[in-house]
Amino acid sequence: MNVDFVVSGTEMKVIQHVTYDPGSDALQAHYVDTMGDESTYTWVLDGHELRVSLGGKDSDTFFAAVFNEDNTEYVGTWHYPDDAGGRAAEERIIYSRIGK
């Protein structure tokens, strides 16, 4: 899967190799971007709800989203572990289909 997006004005390109892991009954996405970052994410879809976790299903760094009725858009929030002050960081994102 190829993804192009912009973060804080910086254009990025991503390649994700997605496989099914029968042991966890989830999709594993191996992510590499043009900034040199690489990670593995676990994707779990339950009806219209999506959870994308950094690493395994129970990671405390995860994206939780809900698809709209026609599955053309999902809106969610990245959740990050508590910082030293006990505050959890969040980042809200909207993804929309732009082609079929």
PDB file of C-alpha atoms in Angstrom:
ATOM      1  CA  MET A   1       0.000   0.000   0.000  1.00  0.00           C
ATOM      2  CA  ASN A   2       1.360   3.433  -0.940  1.00  0.00           C
ATOM      3  CA  VAL A   3       0.305   6.500   1.053  1.00  0.00           C
ATOM      4  CA  ASP A   4       1.118  10.166   0.430  1.00  0.00           C
ATOM      5  CA  PHE A   5       0.375  12.735   3.129  1.00  0.00           C
ATOM      6  CA  VAL A   6       1.498  16.042   4.651  1.00  0.00           C
ATOM      7  CA  VAL A   7       2.498  16.484   8.299  1.00  0.00           C
ATOM      8  CA  SER A   8       3.100  20.050   9.515  1.00  0.00           C
ATOM      9  CA  GLY A   9       3.800  21.159   5.938  1.00  0.00           C
ATOM     10  CA  THR A  10       6.218  18.301   5.169  1.00  0.00           C
ATOM     11  CA  GLU A  11       5.207  15.969   2.332  1.00  0.00           C
ATOM     12  CA  MET A  12       5.795  12.319   3.108  1.00  0.00           C
ATOM     13  CA  LYS A  13       5.517   9.072   1.210  1.00  0.00           C
ATOM     14  CA  VAL A  14       4.875   5.767   2.938  1.00  0.00           C
ATOM     15  CA  ILE A  15       5.015   2.165   1.876  1.00  0.00           C
ATOM     16  CA  GLN A  16       3.153  -0.367   4.013  1.00  0.00           C
ATOM     17  CA  HIS A  17       3.376  -4.108   3.539  1.00  0.00           C
ATOM     18  CA  VAL A  18       0.185  -5.542   5.048  1.00  0.00           C
ATOM     19  CA  THR A  19      -0.134  -9.198   6.056  1.00  0.00           C
ATOM     20  CA  TYR A  20      -2.640 -11.243   8.033  1.00  0.00           C
ATOM     21  CA  ASP A  21      -1.341 -12.734  11.292  1.00  0.00           C
ATOM     22  CA  PRO A  22      -3.458 -15.791  12.188  1.00  0.00           C
ATOM     23  CA  GLY A  23      -1.918 -15.945  15.688  1.00  0.00           C
ATOM     24  CA  SER A  24      -3.404 -12.578  16.657  1.00  0.00           C
ATOM     25  CA  ASP A  25      -6.290 -12.645  14.125  1.00  0.00           C
ATOM     26  CA  ALA A  26      -5.251  -9.170  12.987  1.00  0.00           C
ATOM     27  CA  LEU A  27      -3.564  -7.371  10.118  1.00  0.00           C
ATOM     28  CA  GLN A  28       0.094  -6.414  10.552  1.00  0.00           C
ATOM     29  CA  ALA A  29       1.261  -3.346   8.617  1.00  0.00           C
ATOM     30  CA  HIS A  30       5.019  -2.915   8.242  1.00  0.00           C
ATOM     31  CA  TYR A  31       5.542   0.817   7.636  1.00  0.00           C
ATOM     32  CA  VAL A  32       8.510   2.653   6.065  1.00  0.00           C
ATOM     33  CA  ASP A  33       8.475   6.367   5.177  1.00  0.00           C
ATOM     34  CA  THR A  34      10.673   8.890   3.377  1.00  0.00           C
ATOM     35  CA  MET A  35      11.810  10.349   6.715  1.00  0.00           C
ATOM     36  CA  GLY A  36      13.542   7.050   7.546  1.00  0.00           C
ATOM     37  CA  ASP A  37      10.990   5.882  10.107  1.00  0.00           C
ATOM     38  CA  GLU A  38       9.832   2.283  10.205  1.00  0.00           C
ATOM     39  CA  SER A  39       7.320   0.579  12.475  1.00  0.00           C
ATOM     40  CA  THR A  40       4.912  -2.307  12.706  1.00  0.00           C
ATOM     41  CA  TYR A  41       1.232  -1.602  13.386  1.00  0.00           C
ATOM     42  CA  THR A  42      -1.576  -3.999  14.279  1.00  0.00           C
ATOM     43  CA  TRP A  43      -4.933  -3.256  12.635  1.00  0.00           C
ATOM     44  CA  VAL A  44      -8.188  -4.584  14.138  1.00  0.00           C
ATOM     45  CA  LEU A  45     -11.549  -3.822  12.509  1.00  0.00           C
ATOM     46  CA  ASP A  46     -14.748  -4.502  14.464  1.00  0.00           C
ATOM     47  CA  GLY A  47     -17.807  -3.416  12.476  1.00  0.00           C
ATOM     48  CA  HIS A  48     -17.315   0.313  11.839  1.00  0.00           C
ATOM     49  CA  GLU A  49     -14.644   0.691  14.531  1.00  0.00           C
ATOM     50  CA  LEU A  50     -10.938   0.574  13.726  1.00  0.00           C
ATOM     51  CA  ARG A  51      -8.011   0.330  16.134  1.00  0.00           C
ATOM     52  CA  VAL A  52      -4.454   0.674  14.829  1.00  0.00           C
ATOM     53  CA  SER A  53      -1.870  -0.065  17.526  1.00  0.00           C
ATOM     54  CA  LEU A  54       1.873   0.527  17.423  1.00  0.00           C
ATOM     55  CA  GLY A  55       3.234  -2.977  17.875  1.00  0.00           C
ATOM     56  CA  GLY A  56       0.706  -5.417  19.354  1.00  0.00           C
ATOM     57  CA  LYS A  57      -3.061  -5.160  19.894  1.00  0.00           C
ATOM     58  CA  ASP A  58      -2.753  -3.953  23.505  1.00  0.00           C
ATOM     59  CA  SER A  59      -0.243  -1.156  22.914  1.00  0.00           C
ATOM     60  CA  ASP A  60      -0.829   2.107  24.801  1.00  0.00           C
ATOM     61  CA  THR A  61       0.017   3.974  21.564  1.00  0.00           C
ATOM     62  CA  PHE A  62      -2.969   3.530  19.267  1.00  0.00           C
ATOM     63  CA  PHE A  63      -5.361   5.152  16.811  1.00  0.00           C
ATOM     64  CA  ALA A  64      -9.088   4.604  17.444  1.00  0.00           C
ATOM     65  CA  ALA A  65     -11.514   5.566  14.673  1.00  0.00           C
ATOM     66  CA  VAL A  66     -15.049   5.077  13.391  1.00  0.00           C
ATOM     67  CA  PHE A  67     -16.023   4.692   9.713  1.00  0.00           C
ATOM     68  CA  ASN A  68     -18.964   6.611   8.278  1.00  0.00           C
ATOM     69  CA  GLU A  69     -21.980   4.695   6.913  1.00  0.00           C
ATOM     70  CA  ASP A  70     -20.678   4.328   3.336  1.00  0.00           C
ATOM     71  CA  ASN A  71     -17.084   3.547   4.448  1.00  0.00           C
ATOM     72  CA  THR A  72     -15.596   6.492   2.517  1.00  0.00           C
ATOM     73  CA  GLU A  73     -14.190   8.246   5.585  1.00  0.00           C
ATOM     74  CA  TYR A  74     -13.053   7.489   9.088  1.00  0.00           C
ATOM     75  CA  VAL A  75     -12.380   9.912  11.898  1.00  0.00           C
ATOM     76  CA  GLY A  76     -10.250   9.077  14.879  1.00  0.00           C
ATOM     77  CA  THR A  77      -7.668  10.082  17.412  1.00  0.00           C
ATOM     78  CA  TRP A  78      -4.129   8.895  18.056  1.00  0.00           C
ATOM     79  CA  HIS A  79      -3.603   8.195  21.751  1.00  0.00           C
ATOM     80  CA  TYR A  80      -0.114   8.289  23.240  1.00  0.00           C
ATOM     81  CA  PRO A  81       1.105   7.160  26.686  1.00  0.00           C
ATOM     82  CA  ASP A  82       1.083   9.577  29.594  1.00  0.00           C
ATOM     83  CA  ASP A  83       3.990  12.005  29.645  1.00  0.00           C
ATOM     84  CA  ALA A  84       6.045  12.759  32.773  1.00  0.00           C
ATOM     85  CA  GLY A  85       3.319  15.129  33.999  1.00  0.00           C
ATOM     86  CA  GLY A  86       0.648  12.418  33.838  1.00  0.00           C
ATOM     87  CA  ARG A  87      -1.056  13.837  30.728  1.00  0.00           C
ATOM     88  CA  ALA A  88      -1.927  11.681  27.754  1.00  0.00           C
ATOM     89  CA  ALA A  89      -1.282  13.241  24.343  1.00  0.00           C
ATOM     90  CA  GLU A  90      -3.882  12.978  21.575  1.00  0.00           C
ATOM     91  CA  GLU A  91      -3.963  13.846  17.875  1.00  0.00           C
ATOM     92  CA  ARG A  92      -7.271  13.890  15.917  1.00  0.00           C
ATOM     93  CA  ILE A  93      -7.176  12.866  12.218  1.00  0.00           C
ATOM     94  CA  ILE A  94      -9.739  12.542   9.410  1.00  0.00           C
ATOM     95  CA  TYR A  95      -9.043  10.092   6.562  1.00  0.00           C
ATOM     96  CA  SER A  96     -11.079  10.286   3.345  1.00  0.00           C
ATOM     97  CA  ARG A  97     -11.106   8.110   0.240  1.00  0.00           C
ATOM     98  CA  ILE A  98     -10.073  10.164  -2.797  1.00  0.00           C
ATOM     99  CA  GLY A  99     -10.283   7.462  -5.459  1.00  0.00           C
ATOM    100  CA  LYS A 100     -11.676   4.003  -6.046  1.00  0.00           C
TER     101      LYS A 100
END
